[in-house]
GROMACS .gro file of C-alpha atoms in nm:
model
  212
    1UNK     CA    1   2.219  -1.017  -1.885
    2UNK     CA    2   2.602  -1.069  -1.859
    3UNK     CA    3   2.630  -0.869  -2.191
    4UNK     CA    4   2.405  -0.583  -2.062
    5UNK     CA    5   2.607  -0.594  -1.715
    6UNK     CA    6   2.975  -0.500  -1.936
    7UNK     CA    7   2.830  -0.269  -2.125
    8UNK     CA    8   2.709  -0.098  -1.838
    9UNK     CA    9   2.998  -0.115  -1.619
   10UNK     CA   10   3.237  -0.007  -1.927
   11UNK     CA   11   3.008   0.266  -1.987
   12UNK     CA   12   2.949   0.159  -2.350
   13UNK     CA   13   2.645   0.088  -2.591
   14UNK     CA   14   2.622  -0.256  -2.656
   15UNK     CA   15   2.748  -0.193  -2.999
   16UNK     CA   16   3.048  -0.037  -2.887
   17UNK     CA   17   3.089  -0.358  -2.625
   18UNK     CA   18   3.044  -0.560  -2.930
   19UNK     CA   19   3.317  -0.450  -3.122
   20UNK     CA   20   3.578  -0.412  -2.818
   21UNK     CA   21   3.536  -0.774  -2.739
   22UNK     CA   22   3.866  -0.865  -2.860
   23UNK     CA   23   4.009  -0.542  -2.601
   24UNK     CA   24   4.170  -0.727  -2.253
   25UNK     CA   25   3.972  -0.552  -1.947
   26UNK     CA   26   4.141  -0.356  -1.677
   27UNK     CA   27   4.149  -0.513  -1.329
   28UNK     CA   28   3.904  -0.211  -1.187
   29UNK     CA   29   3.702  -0.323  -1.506
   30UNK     CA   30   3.713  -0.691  -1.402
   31UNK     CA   31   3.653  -0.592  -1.036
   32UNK     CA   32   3.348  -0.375  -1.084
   33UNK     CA   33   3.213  -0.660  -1.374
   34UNK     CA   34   3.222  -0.950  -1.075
   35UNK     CA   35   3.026  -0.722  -0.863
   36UNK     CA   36   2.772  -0.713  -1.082
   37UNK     CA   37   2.810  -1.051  -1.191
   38UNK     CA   38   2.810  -1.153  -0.834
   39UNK     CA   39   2.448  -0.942  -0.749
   40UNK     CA   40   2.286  -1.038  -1.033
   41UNK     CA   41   2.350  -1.473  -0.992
   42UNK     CA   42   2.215  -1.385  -0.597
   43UNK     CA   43   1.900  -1.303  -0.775
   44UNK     CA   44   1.857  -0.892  -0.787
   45UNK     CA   45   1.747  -0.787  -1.122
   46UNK     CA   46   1.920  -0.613  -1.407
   47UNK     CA   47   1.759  -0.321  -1.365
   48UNK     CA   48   1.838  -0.235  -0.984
   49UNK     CA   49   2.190  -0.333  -1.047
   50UNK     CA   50   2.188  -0.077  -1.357
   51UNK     CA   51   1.919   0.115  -1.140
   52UNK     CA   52   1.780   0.182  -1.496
   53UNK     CA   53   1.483   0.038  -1.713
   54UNK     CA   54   1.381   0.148  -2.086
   55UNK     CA   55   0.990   0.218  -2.108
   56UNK     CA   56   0.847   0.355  -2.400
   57UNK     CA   57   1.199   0.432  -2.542
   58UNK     CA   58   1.256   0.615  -2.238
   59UNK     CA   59   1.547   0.540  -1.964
   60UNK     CA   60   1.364   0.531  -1.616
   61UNK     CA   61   1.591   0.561  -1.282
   62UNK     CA   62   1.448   0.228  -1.080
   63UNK     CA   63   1.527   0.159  -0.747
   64UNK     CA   64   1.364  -0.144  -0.493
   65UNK     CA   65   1.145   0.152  -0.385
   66UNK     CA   66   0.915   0.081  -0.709
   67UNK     CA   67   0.831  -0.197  -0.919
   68UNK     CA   68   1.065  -0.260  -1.217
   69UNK     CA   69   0.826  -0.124  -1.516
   70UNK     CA   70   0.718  -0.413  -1.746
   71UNK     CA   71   0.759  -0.392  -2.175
   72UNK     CA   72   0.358  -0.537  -2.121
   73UNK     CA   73   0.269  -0.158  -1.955
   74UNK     CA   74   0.342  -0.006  -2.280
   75UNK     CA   75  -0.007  -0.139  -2.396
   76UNK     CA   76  -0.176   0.082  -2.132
   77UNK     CA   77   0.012   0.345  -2.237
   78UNK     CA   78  -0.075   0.299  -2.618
   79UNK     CA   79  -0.468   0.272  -2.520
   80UNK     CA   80  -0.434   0.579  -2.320
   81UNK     CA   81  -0.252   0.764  -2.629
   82UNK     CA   82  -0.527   0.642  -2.875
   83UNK     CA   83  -0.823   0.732  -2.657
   84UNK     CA   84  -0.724   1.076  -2.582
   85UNK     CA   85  -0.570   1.143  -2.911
   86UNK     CA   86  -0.872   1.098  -3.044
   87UNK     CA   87  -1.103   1.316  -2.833
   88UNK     CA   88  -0.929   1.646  -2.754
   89UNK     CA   89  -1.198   1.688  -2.438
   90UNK     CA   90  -1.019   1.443  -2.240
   91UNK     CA   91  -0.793   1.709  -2.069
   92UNK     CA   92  -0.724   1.572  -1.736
   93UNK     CA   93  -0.534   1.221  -1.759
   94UNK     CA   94  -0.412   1.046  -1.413
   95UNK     CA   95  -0.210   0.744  -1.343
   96UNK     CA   96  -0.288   0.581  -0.985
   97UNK     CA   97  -0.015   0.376  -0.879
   98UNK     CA   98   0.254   0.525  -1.037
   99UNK     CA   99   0.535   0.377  -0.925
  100UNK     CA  100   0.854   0.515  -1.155
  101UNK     CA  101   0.591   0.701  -1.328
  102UNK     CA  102   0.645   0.497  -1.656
  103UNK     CA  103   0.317   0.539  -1.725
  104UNK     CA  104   0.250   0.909  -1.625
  105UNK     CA  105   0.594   1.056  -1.779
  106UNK     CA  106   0.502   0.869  -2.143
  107UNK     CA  107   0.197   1.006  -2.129
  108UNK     CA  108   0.337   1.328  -2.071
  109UNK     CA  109   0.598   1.319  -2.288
  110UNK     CA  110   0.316   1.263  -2.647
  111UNK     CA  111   0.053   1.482  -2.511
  112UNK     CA  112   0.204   1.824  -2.497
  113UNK     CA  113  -0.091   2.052  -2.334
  114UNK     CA  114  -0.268   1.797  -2.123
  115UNK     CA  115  -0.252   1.791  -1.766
  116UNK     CA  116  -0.154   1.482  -1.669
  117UNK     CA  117  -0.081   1.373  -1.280
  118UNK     CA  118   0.028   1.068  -1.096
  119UNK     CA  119  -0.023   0.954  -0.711
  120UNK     CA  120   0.083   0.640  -0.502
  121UNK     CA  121   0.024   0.592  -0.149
  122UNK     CA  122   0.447   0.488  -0.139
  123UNK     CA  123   0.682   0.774  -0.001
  124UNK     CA  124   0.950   0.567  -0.177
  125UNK     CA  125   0.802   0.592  -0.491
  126UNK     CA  126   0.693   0.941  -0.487
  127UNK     CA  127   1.088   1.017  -0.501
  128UNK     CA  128   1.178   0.813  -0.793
  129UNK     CA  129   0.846   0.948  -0.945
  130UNK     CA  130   1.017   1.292  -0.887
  131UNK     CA  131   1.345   1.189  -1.049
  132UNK     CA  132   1.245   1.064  -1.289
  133UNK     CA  133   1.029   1.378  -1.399
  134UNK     CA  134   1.351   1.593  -1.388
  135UNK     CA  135   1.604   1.332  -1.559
  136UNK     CA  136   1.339   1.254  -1.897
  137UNK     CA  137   1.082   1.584  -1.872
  138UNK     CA  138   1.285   1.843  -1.755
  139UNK     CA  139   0.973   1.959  -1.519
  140UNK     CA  140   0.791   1.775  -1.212
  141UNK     CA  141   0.404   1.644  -1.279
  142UNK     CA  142   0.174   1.717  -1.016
  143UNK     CA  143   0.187   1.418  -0.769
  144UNK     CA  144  -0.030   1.324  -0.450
  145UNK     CA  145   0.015   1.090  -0.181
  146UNK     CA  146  -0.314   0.842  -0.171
  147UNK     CA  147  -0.437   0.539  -0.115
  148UNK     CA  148  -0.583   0.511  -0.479
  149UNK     CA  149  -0.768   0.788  -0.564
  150UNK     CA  150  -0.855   0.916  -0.183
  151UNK     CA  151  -0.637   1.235  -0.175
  152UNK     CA  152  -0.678   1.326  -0.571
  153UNK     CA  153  -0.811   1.594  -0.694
  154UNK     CA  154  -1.061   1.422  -0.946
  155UNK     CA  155  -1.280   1.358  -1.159
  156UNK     CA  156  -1.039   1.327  -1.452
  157UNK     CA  157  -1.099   1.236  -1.826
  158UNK     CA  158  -0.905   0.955  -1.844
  159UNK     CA  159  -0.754   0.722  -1.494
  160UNK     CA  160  -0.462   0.461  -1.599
  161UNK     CA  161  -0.353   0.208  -1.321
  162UNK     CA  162  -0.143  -0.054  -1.322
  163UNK     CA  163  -0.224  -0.179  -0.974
  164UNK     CA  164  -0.069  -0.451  -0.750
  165UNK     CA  165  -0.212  -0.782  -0.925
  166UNK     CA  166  -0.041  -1.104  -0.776
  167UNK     CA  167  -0.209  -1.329  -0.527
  168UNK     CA  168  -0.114  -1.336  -0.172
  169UNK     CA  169   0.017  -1.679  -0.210
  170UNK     CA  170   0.211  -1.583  -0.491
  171UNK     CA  171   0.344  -1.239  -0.331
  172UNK     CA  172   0.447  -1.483  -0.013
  173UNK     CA  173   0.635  -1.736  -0.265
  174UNK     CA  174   0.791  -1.429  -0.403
  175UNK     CA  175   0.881  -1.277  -0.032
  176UNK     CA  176   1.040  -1.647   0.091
  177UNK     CA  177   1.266  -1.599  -0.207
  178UNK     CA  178   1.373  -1.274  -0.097
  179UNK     CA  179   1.261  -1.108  -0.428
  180UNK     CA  180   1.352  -0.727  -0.426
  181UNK     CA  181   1.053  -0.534  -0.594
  182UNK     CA  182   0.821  -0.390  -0.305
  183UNK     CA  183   0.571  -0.605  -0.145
  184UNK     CA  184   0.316  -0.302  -0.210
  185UNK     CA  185   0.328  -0.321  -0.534
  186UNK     CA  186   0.304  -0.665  -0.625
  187UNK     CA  187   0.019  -0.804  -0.374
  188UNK     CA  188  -0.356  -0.773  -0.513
  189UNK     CA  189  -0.534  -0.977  -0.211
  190UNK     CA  190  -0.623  -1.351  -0.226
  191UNK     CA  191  -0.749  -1.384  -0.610
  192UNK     CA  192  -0.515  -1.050  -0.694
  193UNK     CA  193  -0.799  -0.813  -0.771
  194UNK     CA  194  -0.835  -0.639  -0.390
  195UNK     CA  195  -0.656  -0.348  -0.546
  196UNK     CA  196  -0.828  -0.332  -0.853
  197UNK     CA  197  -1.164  -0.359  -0.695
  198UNK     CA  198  -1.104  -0.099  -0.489
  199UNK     CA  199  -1.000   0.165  -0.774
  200UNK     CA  200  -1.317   0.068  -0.994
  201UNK     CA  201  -1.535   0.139  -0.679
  202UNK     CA  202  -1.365   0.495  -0.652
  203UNK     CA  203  -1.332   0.581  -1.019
  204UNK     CA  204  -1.731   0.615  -0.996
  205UNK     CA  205  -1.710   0.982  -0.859
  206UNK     CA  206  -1.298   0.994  -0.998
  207UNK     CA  207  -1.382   0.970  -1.346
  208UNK     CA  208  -1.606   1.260  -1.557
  209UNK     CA  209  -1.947   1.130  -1.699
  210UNK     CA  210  -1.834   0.975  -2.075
  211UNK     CA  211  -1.442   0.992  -1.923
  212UNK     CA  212  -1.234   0.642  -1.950
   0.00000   0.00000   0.00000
Protein backbone atom coordinates (compact mmCIF):
# COMPACT_ATOMS: atom_id res chain seq x y z
CA UNK A 1 0.00 0.00 0.00
CA UNK A 2 2.74 2.56 0.97
CA UNK A 3 4.41 1.76 -2.44
CA UNK A 4 1.11 2.20 -4.40
CA UNK A 5 0.42 5.53 -2.26
CA UNK A 6 4.15 7.23 -3.83
CA UNK A 7 3.59 6.17 -6.94
CA UNK A 8 0.40 7.74 -6.98
CA UNK A 9 1.15 10.91 -5.38
CA UNK A 10 4.46 11.28 -7.66
CA UNK A 11 2.36 10.57 -10.53
CA UNK A 12 4.55 7.62 -11.61
CA UNK A 13 4.10 3.83 -12.60
CA UNK A 14 5.40 1.77 -10.07
CA UNK A 15 8.26 0.96 -12.29
CA UNK A 16 9.22 4.36 -12.69
CA UNK A 17 8.86 4.71 -8.56
CA UNK A 18 11.07 1.77 -8.52
CA UNK A 19 13.89 3.05 -10.18
CA UNK A 20 13.73 6.75 -8.62
CA UNK A 21 14.05 5.31 -5.20
CA UNK A 22 17.44 6.49 -4.74
CA UNK A 23 15.85 10.39 -5.92
CA UNK A 24 15.38 12.66 -2.36
CA UNK A 25 11.51 13.82 -2.42
CA UNK A 26 10.42 17.40 -2.47
CA UNK A 27 8.78 18.75 0.71
CA UNK A 28 5.21 19.21 -1.34
CA UNK A 29 6.11 15.49 -2.29
CA UNK A 30 6.66 14.52 1.37
CA UNK A 31 3.63 16.64 2.41
CA UNK A 32 1.09 15.21 0.01
CA UNK A 33 2.82 11.36 0.73
CA UNK A 34 1.89 11.84 4.77
CA UNK A 35 -1.54 12.71 3.77
CA UNK A 36 -2.01 9.75 2.27
CA UNK A 37 -0.02 7.89 4.57
CA UNK A 38 -1.95 9.47 7.33
CA UNK A 39 -5.72 8.40 5.63
CA UNK A 40 -4.80 5.22 4.75
CA UNK A 41 -3.27 3.97 8.70
CA UNK A 42 -6.98 5.68 9.91
CA UNK A 43 -8.37 2.86 7.96
CA UNK A 44 -9.86 4.32 4.38
CA UNK A 45 -8.86 2.11 1.61
CA UNK A 46 -6.37 2.46 -1.18
CA UNK A 47 -8.69 2.88 -3.59
CA UNK A 48 -10.77 5.98 -2.21
CA UNK A 49 -7.56 7.62 -1.35
CA UNK A 50 -6.41 6.98 -5.15
CA UNK A 51 -10.29 7.21 -5.90
CA UNK A 52 -9.26 4.51 -8.49
CA UNK A 53 -9.58 0.58 -8.74
CA UNK A 54 -8.30 -1.75 -11.75
CA UNK A 55 -11.17 -4.27 -12.86
CA UNK A 56 -10.79 -6.32 -15.71
CA UNK A 57 -7.61 -4.35 -16.75
CA UNK A 58 -9.67 -1.41 -16.61
CA UNK A 59 -9.08 1.82 -14.23
CA UNK A 60 -12.54 2.51 -12.50
CA UNK A 61 -13.11 6.11 -10.75
CA UNK A 62 -14.38 4.80 -7.02
CA UNK A 63 -15.69 6.94 -4.59
CA UNK A 64 -17.53 5.92 -0.87
CA UNK A 65 -20.68 6.33 -3.02
CA UNK A 66 -20.07 2.58 -4.37
CA UNK A 67 -18.50 -0.44 -3.24
CA UNK A 68 -14.76 -0.80 -4.04
CA UNK A 69 -15.02 -3.55 -7.02
CA UNK A 70 -13.46 -6.89 -5.92
CA UNK A 71 -10.53 -8.96 -8.32
CA UNK A 72 -13.30 -12.07 -7.23
CA UNK A 73 -16.14 -10.05 -9.64
CA UNK A 74 -14.05 -10.72 -12.56
CA UNK A 75 -15.40 -14.39 -12.41
CA UNK A 76 -18.95 -13.07 -13.05
CA UNK A 77 -17.75 -11.20 -15.64
CA UNK A 78 -15.84 -14.18 -17.36
CA UNK A 79 -19.19 -16.45 -17.01
CA UNK A 80 -21.14 -13.72 -18.51
CA UNK A 81 -18.46 -13.40 -21.51
CA UNK A 82 -18.52 -17.24 -22.08
CA UNK A 83 -22.27 -17.64 -21.98
CA UNK A 84 -23.09 -15.00 -24.38
CA UNK A 85 -20.12 -15.52 -26.52
CA UNK A 86 -21.32 -18.56 -27.16
CA UNK A 87 -24.96 -17.98 -28.13
CA UNK A 88 -25.23 -14.87 -30.30
CA UNK A 89 -29.26 -14.73 -29.27
CA UNK A 90 -28.47 -13.46 -25.97
CA UNK A 91 -28.74 -9.74 -27.07
CA UNK A 92 -29.92 -7.97 -24.07
CA UNK A 93 -27.35 -8.35 -21.05
CA UNK A 94 -28.11 -6.32 -17.61
CA UNK A 95 -26.17 -5.86 -14.49
CA UNK A 96 -28.48 -5.09 -11.30
CA UNK A 97 -26.57 -3.50 -8.73
CA UNK A 98 -24.10 -1.88 -10.54
CA UNK A 99 -22.34 0.04 -8.41
CA UNK A 100 -19.04 1.54 -10.46
CA UNK A 101 -20.40 -0.44 -13.21
CA UNK A 102 -17.34 -2.84 -13.18
CA UNK A 103 -19.38 -5.32 -14.24
CA UNK A 104 -21.62 -3.56 -16.89
CA UNK A 105 -18.64 -1.41 -18.58
CA UNK A 106 -16.44 -4.95 -19.03
CA UNK A 107 -19.13 -6.37 -20.44
CA UNK A 108 -19.48 -3.64 -22.69
CA UNK A 109 -16.22 -3.12 -23.49
CA UNK A 110 -15.82 -7.36 -25.21
CA UNK A 111 -19.22 -7.43 -26.61
CA UNK A 112 -19.28 -4.78 -29.26
CA UNK A 113 -23.10 -4.88 -30.62
CA UNK A 114 -24.92 -6.03 -27.54
CA UNK A 115 -27.03 -3.91 -25.59
CA UNK A 116 -25.99 -4.06 -22.36
CA UNK A 117 -27.57 -1.81 -19.31
CA UNK A 118 -27.01 -1.37 -15.66
CA UNK A 119 -29.45 -0.03 -12.72
CA UNK A 120 -29.04 0.50 -8.85
CA UNK A 121 -31.53 1.89 -6.64
CA UNK A 122 -28.25 4.41 -5.27
CA UNK A 123 -28.30 8.09 -6.70
CA UNK A 124 -24.65 8.01 -5.62
CA UNK A 125 -23.81 5.31 -7.64
CA UNK A 126 -25.69 6.13 -10.67
CA UNK A 127 -23.01 9.12 -10.98
CA UNK A 128 -19.90 7.17 -10.71
CA UNK A 129 -21.74 4.61 -13.00
CA UNK A 130 -21.94 7.65 -15.41
CA UNK A 131 -18.25 8.54 -15.06
CA UNK A 132 -17.08 5.92 -15.38
CA UNK A 133 -18.90 5.20 -18.83
CA UNK A 134 -17.32 8.44 -20.24
CA UNK A 135 -13.64 8.04 -18.69
CA UNK A 136 -13.18 3.94 -20.11
CA UNK A 137 -16.18 3.78 -23.01
CA UNK A 138 -16.26 7.00 -24.36
CA UNK A 139 -20.32 6.71 -24.42
CA UNK A 140 -22.99 6.38 -21.43
CA UNK A 141 -24.94 2.75 -21.08
CA UNK A 142 -28.46 2.98 -20.55
CA UNK A 143 -29.00 3.15 -16.70
CA UNK A 144 -32.27 3.05 -14.45
CA UNK A 145 -32.92 3.86 -11.01
CA UNK A 146 -34.58 0.55 -9.22
CA UNK A 147 -34.88 -1.33 -6.49
CA UNK A 148 -33.55 -4.55 -8.34
CA UNK A 149 -35.19 -5.08 -11.31
CA UNK A 150 -38.59 -2.94 -10.46
CA UNK A 151 -38.07 0.04 -12.88
CA UNK A 152 -36.15 -2.10 -15.78
CA UNK A 153 -37.15 -2.54 -18.83
CA UNK A 154 -36.83 -6.47 -18.98
CA UNK A 155 -36.86 -9.47 -19.80
CA UNK A 156 -33.21 -9.61 -20.84
CA UNK A 157 -31.01 -12.57 -22.11
CA UNK A 158 -28.65 -12.58 -19.65
CA UNK A 159 -29.05 -10.57 -15.67
CA UNK A 160 -25.50 -10.32 -13.72
CA UNK A 161 -25.70 -9.10 -10.01
CA UNK A 162 -23.39 -8.83 -7.59
CA UNK A 163 -25.76 -7.96 -4.78
CA UNK A 164 -25.22 -6.81 -1.14
CA UNK A 165 -24.14 -10.27 0.57
CA UNK A 166 -22.86 -9.67 4.25
CA UNK A 167 -24.94 -10.41 7.28
CA UNK A 168 -26.47 -7.76 9.32
CA UNK A 169 -24.24 -8.60 12.14
CA UNK A 170 -21.38 -8.44 10.05
CA UNK A 171 -22.49 -5.08 8.14
CA UNK A 172 -23.00 -3.63 11.99
CA UNK A 173 -19.30 -4.90 12.98
CA UNK A 174 -18.25 -3.24 9.83
CA UNK A 175 -20.40 0.17 10.60
CA UNK A 176 -18.91 0.32 14.54
CA UNK A 177 -15.56 0.40 12.78
CA UNK A 178 -16.48 3.21 10.75
CA UNK A 179 -15.72 1.29 7.48
CA UNK A 180 -16.25 3.62 4.38
CA UNK A 181 -17.92 1.46 1.55
CA UNK A 182 -21.84 2.14 1.63
CA UNK A 183 -23.97 0.37 4.03
CA UNK A 184 -26.32 -0.41 0.87
CA UNK A 185 -24.14 -2.27 -0.68
CA UNK A 186 -22.69 -4.47 1.71
CA UNK A 187 -25.88 -5.63 3.92
CA UNK A 188 -27.78 -8.88 2.52
CA UNK A 189 -30.33 -9.29 5.65
CA UNK A 190 -29.72 -11.65 8.63
CA UNK A 191 -28.11 -14.86 6.75
CA UNK A 192 -26.93 -12.23 3.73
CA UNK A 193 -29.21 -13.59 1.03
CA UNK A 194 -32.39 -10.89 1.55
CA UNK A 195 -31.02 -9.25 -1.54
CA UNK A 196 -30.37 -12.12 -3.48
CA UNK A 197 -33.69 -13.66 -2.77
CA UNK A 198 -35.35 -10.91 -3.80
CA UNK A 199 -33.62 -10.64 -7.43
CA UNK A 200 -34.21 -14.52 -8.11
CA UNK A 201 -37.97 -13.92 -7.26
CA UNK A 202 -38.02 -11.00 -9.94
CA UNK A 203 -35.74 -12.48 -12.57
CA UNK A 204 -38.84 -14.96 -13.15
CA UNK A 205 -40.67 -12.41 -15.49
CA UNK A 206 -36.89 -10.30 -15.90
CA UNK A 207 -35.23 -12.97 -17.63
CA UNK A 208 -36.40 -14.43 -21.42
CA UNK A 209 -37.55 -18.18 -21.43
CA UNK A 210 -33.90 -20.23 -22.00
CA UNK A 211 -32.11 -16.58 -20.93
CA UNK A 212 -29.38 -16.85 -17.91
Amino acid sequence: DATVLLAHAMGFTKERLLAALPDEADEELARRYGEMIGQRAAGRPVSYIRRVKEFWGLEFYVDEEVLVPRPDTECLVERALLLARADESLRRLHDACTGSGCVAIALAAELAGREVTASDVSAGAERVFELNCARLLGRQLPFFRSDLLAETPGPYDLLAANPPYLTDREADELAKIGWPEPELALRGGPDGTAVARRLIGQAAEGIRARGW
